[in-house]
CSV table of N, CA, C and O in Angstrom, one decimal:
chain,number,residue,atom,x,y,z
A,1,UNK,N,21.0,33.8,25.9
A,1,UNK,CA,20.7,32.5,26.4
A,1,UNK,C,19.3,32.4,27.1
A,1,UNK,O,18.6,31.5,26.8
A,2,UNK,N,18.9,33.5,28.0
A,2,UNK,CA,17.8,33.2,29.0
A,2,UNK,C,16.6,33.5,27.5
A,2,UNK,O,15.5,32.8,27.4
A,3,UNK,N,16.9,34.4,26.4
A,3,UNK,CA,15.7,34.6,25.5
A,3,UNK,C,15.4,32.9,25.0
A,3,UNK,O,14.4,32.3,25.3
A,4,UNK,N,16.7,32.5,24.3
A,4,UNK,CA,16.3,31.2,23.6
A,4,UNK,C,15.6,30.3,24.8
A,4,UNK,O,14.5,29.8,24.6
A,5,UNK,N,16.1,30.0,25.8
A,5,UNK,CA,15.2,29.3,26.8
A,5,UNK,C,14.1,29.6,26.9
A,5,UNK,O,13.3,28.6,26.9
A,6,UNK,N,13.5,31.2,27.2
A,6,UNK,CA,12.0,31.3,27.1
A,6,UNK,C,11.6,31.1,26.0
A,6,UNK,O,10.4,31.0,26.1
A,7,UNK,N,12.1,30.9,24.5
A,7,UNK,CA,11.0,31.1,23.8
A,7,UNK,C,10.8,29.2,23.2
A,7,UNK,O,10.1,28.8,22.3
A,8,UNK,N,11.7,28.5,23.9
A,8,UNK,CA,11.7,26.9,24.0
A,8,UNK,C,10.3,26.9,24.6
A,8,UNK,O,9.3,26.4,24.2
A,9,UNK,N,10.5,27.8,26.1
A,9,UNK,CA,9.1,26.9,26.8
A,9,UNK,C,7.8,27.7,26.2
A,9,UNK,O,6.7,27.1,26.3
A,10,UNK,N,7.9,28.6,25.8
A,10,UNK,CA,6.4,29.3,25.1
A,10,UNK,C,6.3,28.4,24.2
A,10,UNK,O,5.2,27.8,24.1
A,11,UNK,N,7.3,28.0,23.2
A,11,UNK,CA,7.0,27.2,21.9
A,11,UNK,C,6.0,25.4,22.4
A,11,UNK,O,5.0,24.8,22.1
A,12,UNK,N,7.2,25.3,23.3
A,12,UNK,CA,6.7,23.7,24.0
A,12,UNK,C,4.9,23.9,24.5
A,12,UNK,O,4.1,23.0,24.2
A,13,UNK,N,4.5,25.1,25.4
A,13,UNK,CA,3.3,25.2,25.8
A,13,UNK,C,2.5,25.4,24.6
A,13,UNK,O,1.5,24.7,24.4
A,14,UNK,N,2.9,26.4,23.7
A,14,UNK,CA,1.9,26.2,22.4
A,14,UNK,C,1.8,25.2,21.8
A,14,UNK,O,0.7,24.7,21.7
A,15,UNK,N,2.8,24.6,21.2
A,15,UNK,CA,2.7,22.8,20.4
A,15,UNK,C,2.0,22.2,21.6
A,15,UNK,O,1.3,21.3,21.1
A,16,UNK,N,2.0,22.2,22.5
A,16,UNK,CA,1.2,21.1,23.6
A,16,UNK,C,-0.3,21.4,23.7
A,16,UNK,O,-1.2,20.5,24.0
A,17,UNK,N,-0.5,22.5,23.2
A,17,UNK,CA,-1.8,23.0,23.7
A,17,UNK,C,-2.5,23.0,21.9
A,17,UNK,O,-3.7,22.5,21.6
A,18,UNK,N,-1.7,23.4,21.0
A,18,UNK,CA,-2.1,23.4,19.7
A,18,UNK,C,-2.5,21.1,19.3
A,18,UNK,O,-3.3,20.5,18.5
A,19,UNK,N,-1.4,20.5,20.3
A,19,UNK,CA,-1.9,19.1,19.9
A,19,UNK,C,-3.0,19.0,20.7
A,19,UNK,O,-3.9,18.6,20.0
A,20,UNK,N,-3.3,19.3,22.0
A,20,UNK,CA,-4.3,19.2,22.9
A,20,UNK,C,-5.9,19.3,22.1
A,20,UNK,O,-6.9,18.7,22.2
A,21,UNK,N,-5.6,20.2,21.5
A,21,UNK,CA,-7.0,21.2,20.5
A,21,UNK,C,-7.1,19.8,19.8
A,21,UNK,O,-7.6,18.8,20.3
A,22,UNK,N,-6.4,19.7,18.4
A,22,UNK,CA,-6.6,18.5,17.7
A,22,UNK,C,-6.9,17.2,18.3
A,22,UNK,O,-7.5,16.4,17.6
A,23,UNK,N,-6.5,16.7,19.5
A,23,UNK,CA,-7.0,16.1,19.8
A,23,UNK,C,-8.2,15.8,20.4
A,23,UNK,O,-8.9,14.8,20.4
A,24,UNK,N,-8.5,16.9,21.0
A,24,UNK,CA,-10.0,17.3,21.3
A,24,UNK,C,-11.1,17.2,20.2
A,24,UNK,O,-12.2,16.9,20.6
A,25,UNK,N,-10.8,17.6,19.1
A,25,UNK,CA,-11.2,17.7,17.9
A,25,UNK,C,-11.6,16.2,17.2
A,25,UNK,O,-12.7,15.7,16.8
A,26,UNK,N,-10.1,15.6,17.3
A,26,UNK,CA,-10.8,14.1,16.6
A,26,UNK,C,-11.4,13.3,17.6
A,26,UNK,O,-11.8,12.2,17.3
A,27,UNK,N,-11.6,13.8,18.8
A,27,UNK,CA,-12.4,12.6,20.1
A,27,UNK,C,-13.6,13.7,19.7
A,27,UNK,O,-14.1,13.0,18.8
A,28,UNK,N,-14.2,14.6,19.7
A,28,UNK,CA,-15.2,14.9,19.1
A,28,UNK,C,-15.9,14.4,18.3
A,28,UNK,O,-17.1,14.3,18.5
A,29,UNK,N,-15.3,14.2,17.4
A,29,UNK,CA,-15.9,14.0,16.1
A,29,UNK,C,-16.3,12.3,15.9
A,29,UNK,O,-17.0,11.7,15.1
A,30,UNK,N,-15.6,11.9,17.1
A,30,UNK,CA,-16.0,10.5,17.1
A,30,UNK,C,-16.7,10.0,17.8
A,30,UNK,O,-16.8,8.8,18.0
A,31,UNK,N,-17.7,11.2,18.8
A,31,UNK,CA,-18.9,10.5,19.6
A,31,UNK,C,-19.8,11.1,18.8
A,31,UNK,O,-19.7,11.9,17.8
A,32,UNK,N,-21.4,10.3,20.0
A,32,UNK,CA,-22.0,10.4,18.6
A,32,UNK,C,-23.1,11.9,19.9
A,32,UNK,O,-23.1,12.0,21.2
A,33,UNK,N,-23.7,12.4,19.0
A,33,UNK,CA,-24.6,13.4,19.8
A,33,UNK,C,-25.1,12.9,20.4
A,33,UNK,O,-25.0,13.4,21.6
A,34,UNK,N,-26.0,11.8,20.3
A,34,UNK,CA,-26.8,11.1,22.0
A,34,UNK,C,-25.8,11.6,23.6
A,34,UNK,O,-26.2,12.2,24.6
A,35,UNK,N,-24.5,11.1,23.3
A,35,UNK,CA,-23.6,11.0,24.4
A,35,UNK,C,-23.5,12.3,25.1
A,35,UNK,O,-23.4,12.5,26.3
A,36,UNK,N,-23.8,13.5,23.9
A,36,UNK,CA,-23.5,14.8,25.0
A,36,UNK,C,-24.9,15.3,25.2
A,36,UNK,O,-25.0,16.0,26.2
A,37,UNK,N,-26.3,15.0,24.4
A,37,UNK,CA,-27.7,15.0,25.2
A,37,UNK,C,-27.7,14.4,26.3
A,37,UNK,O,-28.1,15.0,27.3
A,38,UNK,N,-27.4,13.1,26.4
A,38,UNK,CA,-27.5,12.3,27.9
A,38,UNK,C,-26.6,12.6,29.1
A,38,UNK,O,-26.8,12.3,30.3
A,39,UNK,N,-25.4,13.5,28.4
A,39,UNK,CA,-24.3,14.0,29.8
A,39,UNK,C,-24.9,15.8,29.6
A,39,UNK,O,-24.2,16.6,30.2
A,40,UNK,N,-25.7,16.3,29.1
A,40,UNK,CA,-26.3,17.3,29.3
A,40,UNK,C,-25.1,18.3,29.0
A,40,UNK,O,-25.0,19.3,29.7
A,41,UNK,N,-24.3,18.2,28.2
A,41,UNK,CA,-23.3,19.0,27.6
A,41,UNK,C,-23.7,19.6,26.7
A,41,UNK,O,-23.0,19.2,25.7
A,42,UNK,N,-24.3,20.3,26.4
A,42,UNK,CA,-24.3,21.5,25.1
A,42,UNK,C,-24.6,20.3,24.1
A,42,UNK,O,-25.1,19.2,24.4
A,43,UNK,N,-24.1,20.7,22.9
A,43,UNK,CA,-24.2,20.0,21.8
A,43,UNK,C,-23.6,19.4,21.5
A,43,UNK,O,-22.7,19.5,22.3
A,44,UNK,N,-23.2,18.5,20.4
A,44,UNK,CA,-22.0,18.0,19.6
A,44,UNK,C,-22.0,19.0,18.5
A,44,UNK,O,-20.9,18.9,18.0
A,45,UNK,N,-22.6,19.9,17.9
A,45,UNK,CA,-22.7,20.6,17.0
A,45,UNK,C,-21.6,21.8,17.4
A,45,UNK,O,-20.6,22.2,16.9
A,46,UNK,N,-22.1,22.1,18.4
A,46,UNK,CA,-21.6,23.7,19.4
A,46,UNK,C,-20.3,23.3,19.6
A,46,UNK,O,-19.5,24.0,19.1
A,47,UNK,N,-19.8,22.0,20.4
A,47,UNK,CA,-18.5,22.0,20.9
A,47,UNK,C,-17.5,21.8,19.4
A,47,UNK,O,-16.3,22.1,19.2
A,48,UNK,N,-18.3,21.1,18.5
A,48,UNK,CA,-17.3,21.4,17.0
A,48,UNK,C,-16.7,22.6,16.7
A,48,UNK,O,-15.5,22.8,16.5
A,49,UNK,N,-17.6,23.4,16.7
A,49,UNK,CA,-17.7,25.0,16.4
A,49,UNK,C,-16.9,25.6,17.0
A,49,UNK,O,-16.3,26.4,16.4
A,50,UNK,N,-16.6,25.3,19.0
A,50,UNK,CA,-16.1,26.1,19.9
A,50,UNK,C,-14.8,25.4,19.8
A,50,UNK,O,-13.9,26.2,19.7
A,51,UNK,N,-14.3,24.1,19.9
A,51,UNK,CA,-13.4,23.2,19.2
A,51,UNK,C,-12.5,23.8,17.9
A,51,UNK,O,-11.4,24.1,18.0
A,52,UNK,N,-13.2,24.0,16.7
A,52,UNK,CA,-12.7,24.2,15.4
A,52,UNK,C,-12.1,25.8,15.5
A,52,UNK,O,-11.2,26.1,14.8
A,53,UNK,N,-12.6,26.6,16.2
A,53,UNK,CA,-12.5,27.8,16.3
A,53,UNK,C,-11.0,28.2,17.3
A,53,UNK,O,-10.2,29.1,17.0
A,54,UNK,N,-10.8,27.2,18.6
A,54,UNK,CA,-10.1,27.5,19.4
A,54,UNK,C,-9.2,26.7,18.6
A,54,UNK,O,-8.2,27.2,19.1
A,55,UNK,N,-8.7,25.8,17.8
A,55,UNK,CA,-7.5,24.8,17.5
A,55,UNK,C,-6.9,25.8,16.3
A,55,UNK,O,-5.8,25.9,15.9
A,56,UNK,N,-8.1,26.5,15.7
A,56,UNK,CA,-7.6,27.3,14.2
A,56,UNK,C,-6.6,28.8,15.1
A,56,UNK,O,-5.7,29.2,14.4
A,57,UNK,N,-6.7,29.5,16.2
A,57,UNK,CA,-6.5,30.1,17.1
A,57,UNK,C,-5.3,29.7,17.4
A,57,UNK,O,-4.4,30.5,17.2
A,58,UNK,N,-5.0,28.5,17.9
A,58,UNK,CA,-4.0,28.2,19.0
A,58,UNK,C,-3.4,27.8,17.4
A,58,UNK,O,-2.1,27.7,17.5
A,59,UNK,N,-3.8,27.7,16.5
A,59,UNK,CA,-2.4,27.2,15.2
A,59,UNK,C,-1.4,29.0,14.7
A,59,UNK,O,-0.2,29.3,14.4
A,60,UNK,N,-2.9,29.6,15.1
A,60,UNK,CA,-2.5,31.1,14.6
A,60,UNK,C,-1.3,31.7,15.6
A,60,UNK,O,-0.5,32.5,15.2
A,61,UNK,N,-1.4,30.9,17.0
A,61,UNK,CA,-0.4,31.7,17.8
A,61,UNK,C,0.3,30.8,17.9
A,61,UNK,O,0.7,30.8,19.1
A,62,UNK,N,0.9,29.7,17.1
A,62,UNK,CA,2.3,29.2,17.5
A,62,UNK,C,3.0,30.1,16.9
A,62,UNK,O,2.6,30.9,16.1
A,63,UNK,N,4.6,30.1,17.5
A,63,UNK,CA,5.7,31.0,17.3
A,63,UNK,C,6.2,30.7,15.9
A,63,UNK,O,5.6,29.9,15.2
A,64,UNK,N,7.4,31.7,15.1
A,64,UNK,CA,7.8,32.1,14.2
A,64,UNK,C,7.2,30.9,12.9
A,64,UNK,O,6.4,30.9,12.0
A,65,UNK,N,8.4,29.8,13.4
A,65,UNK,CA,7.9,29.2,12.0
A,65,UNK,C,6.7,28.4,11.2
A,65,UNK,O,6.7,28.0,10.0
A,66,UNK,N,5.3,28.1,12.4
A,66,UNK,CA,4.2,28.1,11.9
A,66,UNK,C,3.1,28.9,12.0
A,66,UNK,O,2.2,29.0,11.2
A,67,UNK,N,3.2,29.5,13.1
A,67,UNK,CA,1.5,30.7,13.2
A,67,UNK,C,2.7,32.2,13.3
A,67,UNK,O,3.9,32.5,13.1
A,68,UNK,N,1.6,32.8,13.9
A,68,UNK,CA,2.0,34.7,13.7
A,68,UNK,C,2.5,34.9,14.6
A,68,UNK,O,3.3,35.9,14.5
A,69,UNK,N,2.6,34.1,16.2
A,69,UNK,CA,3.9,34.3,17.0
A,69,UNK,C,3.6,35.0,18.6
A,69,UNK,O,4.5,35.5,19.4
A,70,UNK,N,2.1,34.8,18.9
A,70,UNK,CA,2.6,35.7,20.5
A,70,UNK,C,2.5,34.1,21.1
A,70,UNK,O,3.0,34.2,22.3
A,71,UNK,N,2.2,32.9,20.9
A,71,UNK,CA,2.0,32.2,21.8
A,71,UNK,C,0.6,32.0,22.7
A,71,UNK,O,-0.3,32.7,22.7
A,72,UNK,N,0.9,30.9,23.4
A,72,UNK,CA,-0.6,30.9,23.6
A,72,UNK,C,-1.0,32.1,25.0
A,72,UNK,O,-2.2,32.3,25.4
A,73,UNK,N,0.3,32.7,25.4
A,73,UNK,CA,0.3,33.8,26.7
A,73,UNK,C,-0.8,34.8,26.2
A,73,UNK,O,-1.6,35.4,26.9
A,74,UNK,N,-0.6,34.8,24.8
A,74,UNK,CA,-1.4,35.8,24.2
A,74,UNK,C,-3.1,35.8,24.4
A,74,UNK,O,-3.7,34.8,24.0
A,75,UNK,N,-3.7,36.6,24.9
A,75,UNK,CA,-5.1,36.6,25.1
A,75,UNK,C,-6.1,35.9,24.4
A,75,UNK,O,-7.0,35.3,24.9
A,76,UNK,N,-5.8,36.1,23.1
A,76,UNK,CA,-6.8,35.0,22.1
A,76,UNK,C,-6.1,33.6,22.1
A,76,UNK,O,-6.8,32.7,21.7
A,77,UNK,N,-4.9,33.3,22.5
A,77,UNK,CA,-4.8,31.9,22.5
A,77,UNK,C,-4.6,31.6,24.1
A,77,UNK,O,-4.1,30.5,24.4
A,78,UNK,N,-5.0,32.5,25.2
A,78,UNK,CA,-5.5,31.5,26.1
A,78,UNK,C,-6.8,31.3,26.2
A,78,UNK,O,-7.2,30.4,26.9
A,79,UNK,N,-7.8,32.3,25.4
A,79,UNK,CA,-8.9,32.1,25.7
A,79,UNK,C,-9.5,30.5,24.6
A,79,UNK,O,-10.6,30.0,24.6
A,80,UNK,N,-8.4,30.2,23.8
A,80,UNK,CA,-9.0,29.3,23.1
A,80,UNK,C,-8.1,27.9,23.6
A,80,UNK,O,-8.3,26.9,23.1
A,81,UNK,N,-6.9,28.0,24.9
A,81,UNK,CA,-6.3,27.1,25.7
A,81,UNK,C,-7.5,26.2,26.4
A,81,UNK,O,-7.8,25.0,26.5
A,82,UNK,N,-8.2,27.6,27.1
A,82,UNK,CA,-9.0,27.5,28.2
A,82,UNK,C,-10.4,26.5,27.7
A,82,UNK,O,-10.9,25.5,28.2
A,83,UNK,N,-10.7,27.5,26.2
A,83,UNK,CA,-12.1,26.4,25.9
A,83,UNK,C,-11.3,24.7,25.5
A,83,UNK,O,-12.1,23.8,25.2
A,84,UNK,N,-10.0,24.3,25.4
A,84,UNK,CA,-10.2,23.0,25.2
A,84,UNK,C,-9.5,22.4,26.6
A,84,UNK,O,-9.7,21.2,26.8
A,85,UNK,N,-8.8,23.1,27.5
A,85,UNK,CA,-9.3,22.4,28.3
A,85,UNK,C,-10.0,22.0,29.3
A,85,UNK,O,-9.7,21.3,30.3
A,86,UNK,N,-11.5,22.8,28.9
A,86,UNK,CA,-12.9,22.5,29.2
A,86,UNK,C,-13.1,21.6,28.8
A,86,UNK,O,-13.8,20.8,29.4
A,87,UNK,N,-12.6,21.4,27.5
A,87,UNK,CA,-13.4,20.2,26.5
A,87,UNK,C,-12.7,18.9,27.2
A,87,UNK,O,-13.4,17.9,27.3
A,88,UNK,N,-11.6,18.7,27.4
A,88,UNK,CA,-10.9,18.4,28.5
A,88,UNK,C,-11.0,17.3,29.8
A,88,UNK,O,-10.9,16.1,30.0
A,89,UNK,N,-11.2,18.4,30.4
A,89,UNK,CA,-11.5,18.5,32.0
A,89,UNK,C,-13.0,18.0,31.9
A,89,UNK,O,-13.5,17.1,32.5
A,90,UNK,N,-13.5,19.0,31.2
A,90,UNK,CA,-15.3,18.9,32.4
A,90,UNK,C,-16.3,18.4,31.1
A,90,UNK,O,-17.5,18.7,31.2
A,91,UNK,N,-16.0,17.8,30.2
A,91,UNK,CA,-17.0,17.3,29.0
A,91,UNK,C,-16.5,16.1,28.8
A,91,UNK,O,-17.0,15.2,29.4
A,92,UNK,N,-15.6,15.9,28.0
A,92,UNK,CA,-14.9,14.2,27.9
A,92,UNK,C,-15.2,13.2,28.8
A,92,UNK,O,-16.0,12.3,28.6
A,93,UNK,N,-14.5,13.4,29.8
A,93,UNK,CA,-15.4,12.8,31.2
A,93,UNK,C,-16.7,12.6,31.5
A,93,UNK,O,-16.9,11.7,32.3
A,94,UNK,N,-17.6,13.2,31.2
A,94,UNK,CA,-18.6,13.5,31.2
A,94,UNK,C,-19.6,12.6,30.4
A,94,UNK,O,-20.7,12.2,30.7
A,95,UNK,N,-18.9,12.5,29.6
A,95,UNK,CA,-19.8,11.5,27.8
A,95,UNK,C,-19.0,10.3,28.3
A,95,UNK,O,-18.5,9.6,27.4
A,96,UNK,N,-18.7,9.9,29.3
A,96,UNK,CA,-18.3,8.8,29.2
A,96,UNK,C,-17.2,8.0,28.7
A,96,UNK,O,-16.1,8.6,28.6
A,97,UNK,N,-17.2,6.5,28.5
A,97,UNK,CA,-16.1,5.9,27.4
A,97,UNK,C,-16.7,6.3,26.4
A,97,UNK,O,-17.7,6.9,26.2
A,98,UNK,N,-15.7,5.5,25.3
A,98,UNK,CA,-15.4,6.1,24.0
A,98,UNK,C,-16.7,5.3,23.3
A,98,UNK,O,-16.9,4.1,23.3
A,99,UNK,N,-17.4,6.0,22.7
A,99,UNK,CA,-18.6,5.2,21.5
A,99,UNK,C,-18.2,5.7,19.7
A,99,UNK,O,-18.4,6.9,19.4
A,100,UNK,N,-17.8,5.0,18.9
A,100,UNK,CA,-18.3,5.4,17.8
A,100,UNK,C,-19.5,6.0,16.8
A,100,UNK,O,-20.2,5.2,16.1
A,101,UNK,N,-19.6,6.7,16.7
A,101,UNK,CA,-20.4,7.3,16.0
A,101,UNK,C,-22.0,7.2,16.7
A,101,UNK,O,-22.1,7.3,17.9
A,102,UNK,N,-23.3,7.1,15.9
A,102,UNK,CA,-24.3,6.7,16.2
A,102,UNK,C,-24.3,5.6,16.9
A,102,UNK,O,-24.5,5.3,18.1
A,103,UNK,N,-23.9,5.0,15.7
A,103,UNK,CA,-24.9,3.2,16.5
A,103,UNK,C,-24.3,2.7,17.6
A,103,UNK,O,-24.5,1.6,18.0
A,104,UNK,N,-23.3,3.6,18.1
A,104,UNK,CA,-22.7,3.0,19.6
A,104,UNK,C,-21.3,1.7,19.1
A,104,UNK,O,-21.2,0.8,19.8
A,105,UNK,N,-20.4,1.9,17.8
A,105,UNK,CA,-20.1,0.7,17.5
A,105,UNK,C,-18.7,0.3,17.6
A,105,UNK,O,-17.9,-0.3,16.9
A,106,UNK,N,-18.5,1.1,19.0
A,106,UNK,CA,-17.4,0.5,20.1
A,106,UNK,C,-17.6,-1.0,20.4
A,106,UNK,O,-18.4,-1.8,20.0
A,107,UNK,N,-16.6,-1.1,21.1
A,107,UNK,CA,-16.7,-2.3,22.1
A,107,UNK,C,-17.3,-2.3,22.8
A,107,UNK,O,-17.5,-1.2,23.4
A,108,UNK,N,-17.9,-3.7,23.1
A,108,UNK,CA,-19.4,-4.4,24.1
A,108,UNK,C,-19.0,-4.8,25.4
A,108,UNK,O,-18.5,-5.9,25.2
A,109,UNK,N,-19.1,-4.4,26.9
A,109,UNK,CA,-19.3,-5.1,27.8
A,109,UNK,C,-20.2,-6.8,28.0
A,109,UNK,O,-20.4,-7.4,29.0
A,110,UNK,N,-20.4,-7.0,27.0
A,110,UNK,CA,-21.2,-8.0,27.4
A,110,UNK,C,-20.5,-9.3,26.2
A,110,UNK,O,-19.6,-9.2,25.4
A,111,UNK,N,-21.3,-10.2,26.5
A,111,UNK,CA,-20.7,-11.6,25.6
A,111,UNK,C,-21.6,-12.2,24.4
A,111,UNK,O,-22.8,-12.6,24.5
A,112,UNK,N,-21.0,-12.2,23.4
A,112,UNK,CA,-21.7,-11.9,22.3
A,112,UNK,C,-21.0,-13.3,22.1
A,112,UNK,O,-20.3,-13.3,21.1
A,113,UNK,N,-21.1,-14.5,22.7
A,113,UNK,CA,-20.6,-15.7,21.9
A,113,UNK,C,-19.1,-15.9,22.0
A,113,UNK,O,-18.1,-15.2,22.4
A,114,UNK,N,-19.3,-17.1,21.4
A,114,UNK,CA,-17.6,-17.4,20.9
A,114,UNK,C,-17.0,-18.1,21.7
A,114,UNK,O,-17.9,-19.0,22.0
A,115,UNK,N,-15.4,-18.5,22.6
A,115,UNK,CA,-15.5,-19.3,23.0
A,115,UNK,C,-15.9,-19.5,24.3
A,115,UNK,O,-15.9,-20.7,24.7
């Protein structure tokens, strides 16, 4: 009984942390590089890299029936917990609200007409 319980909450912490990554991943991918030169964050190039690297990681340590199984307790999948939620905590915030791509082609604070 107490095994199947622990291996509920290791599983729940890895899927949590394995969606965390991908989601880090597609909010990356949808700013544009000005955002992390102006918030002095490394690159958009680099955090792809450190991003793609830690989400392929945290897929490798989910339990039995999708990755190879220690979870993310495991050293290589906290050390790849830890880079997203850096990406997280102290970068996301950082770049601001959300901009599309280059040309900035979010939504406008300002009044562009109409009624």
């Amino acid at each position: 009984m107490f095994q199947f319980l622990q291996f509920l909450v290791v599983a729940a912490i890895s899927y949590a942390a394995f969606g965390a990554g991908v989601w880090a991943l597609i909010d990356v991918s949808r700013r544009s590089n000005d955002a992390f030169v102006s918030a002095s964050k490394q690159s958009k190039t680099l955090w792809v890299v450190i991003l793609v690297v830690a989400t392929a990681l945290l897929f490798i340590s989910l339990p039995y029936p999708f990755g190879g199984g220690s979870g993310p307790l495991g050293i290589v999948g906290l050390a790849a917990a830890v880079a997203v939620i850096v990406y997280h905590v102290g970068v996301k915030p950082a770049l601001g609200p959300h901009r599309r791509g280059p040309s900035g082609g979010g939504r406008s604070d300002r009044n562009t007409g109409g009624w």
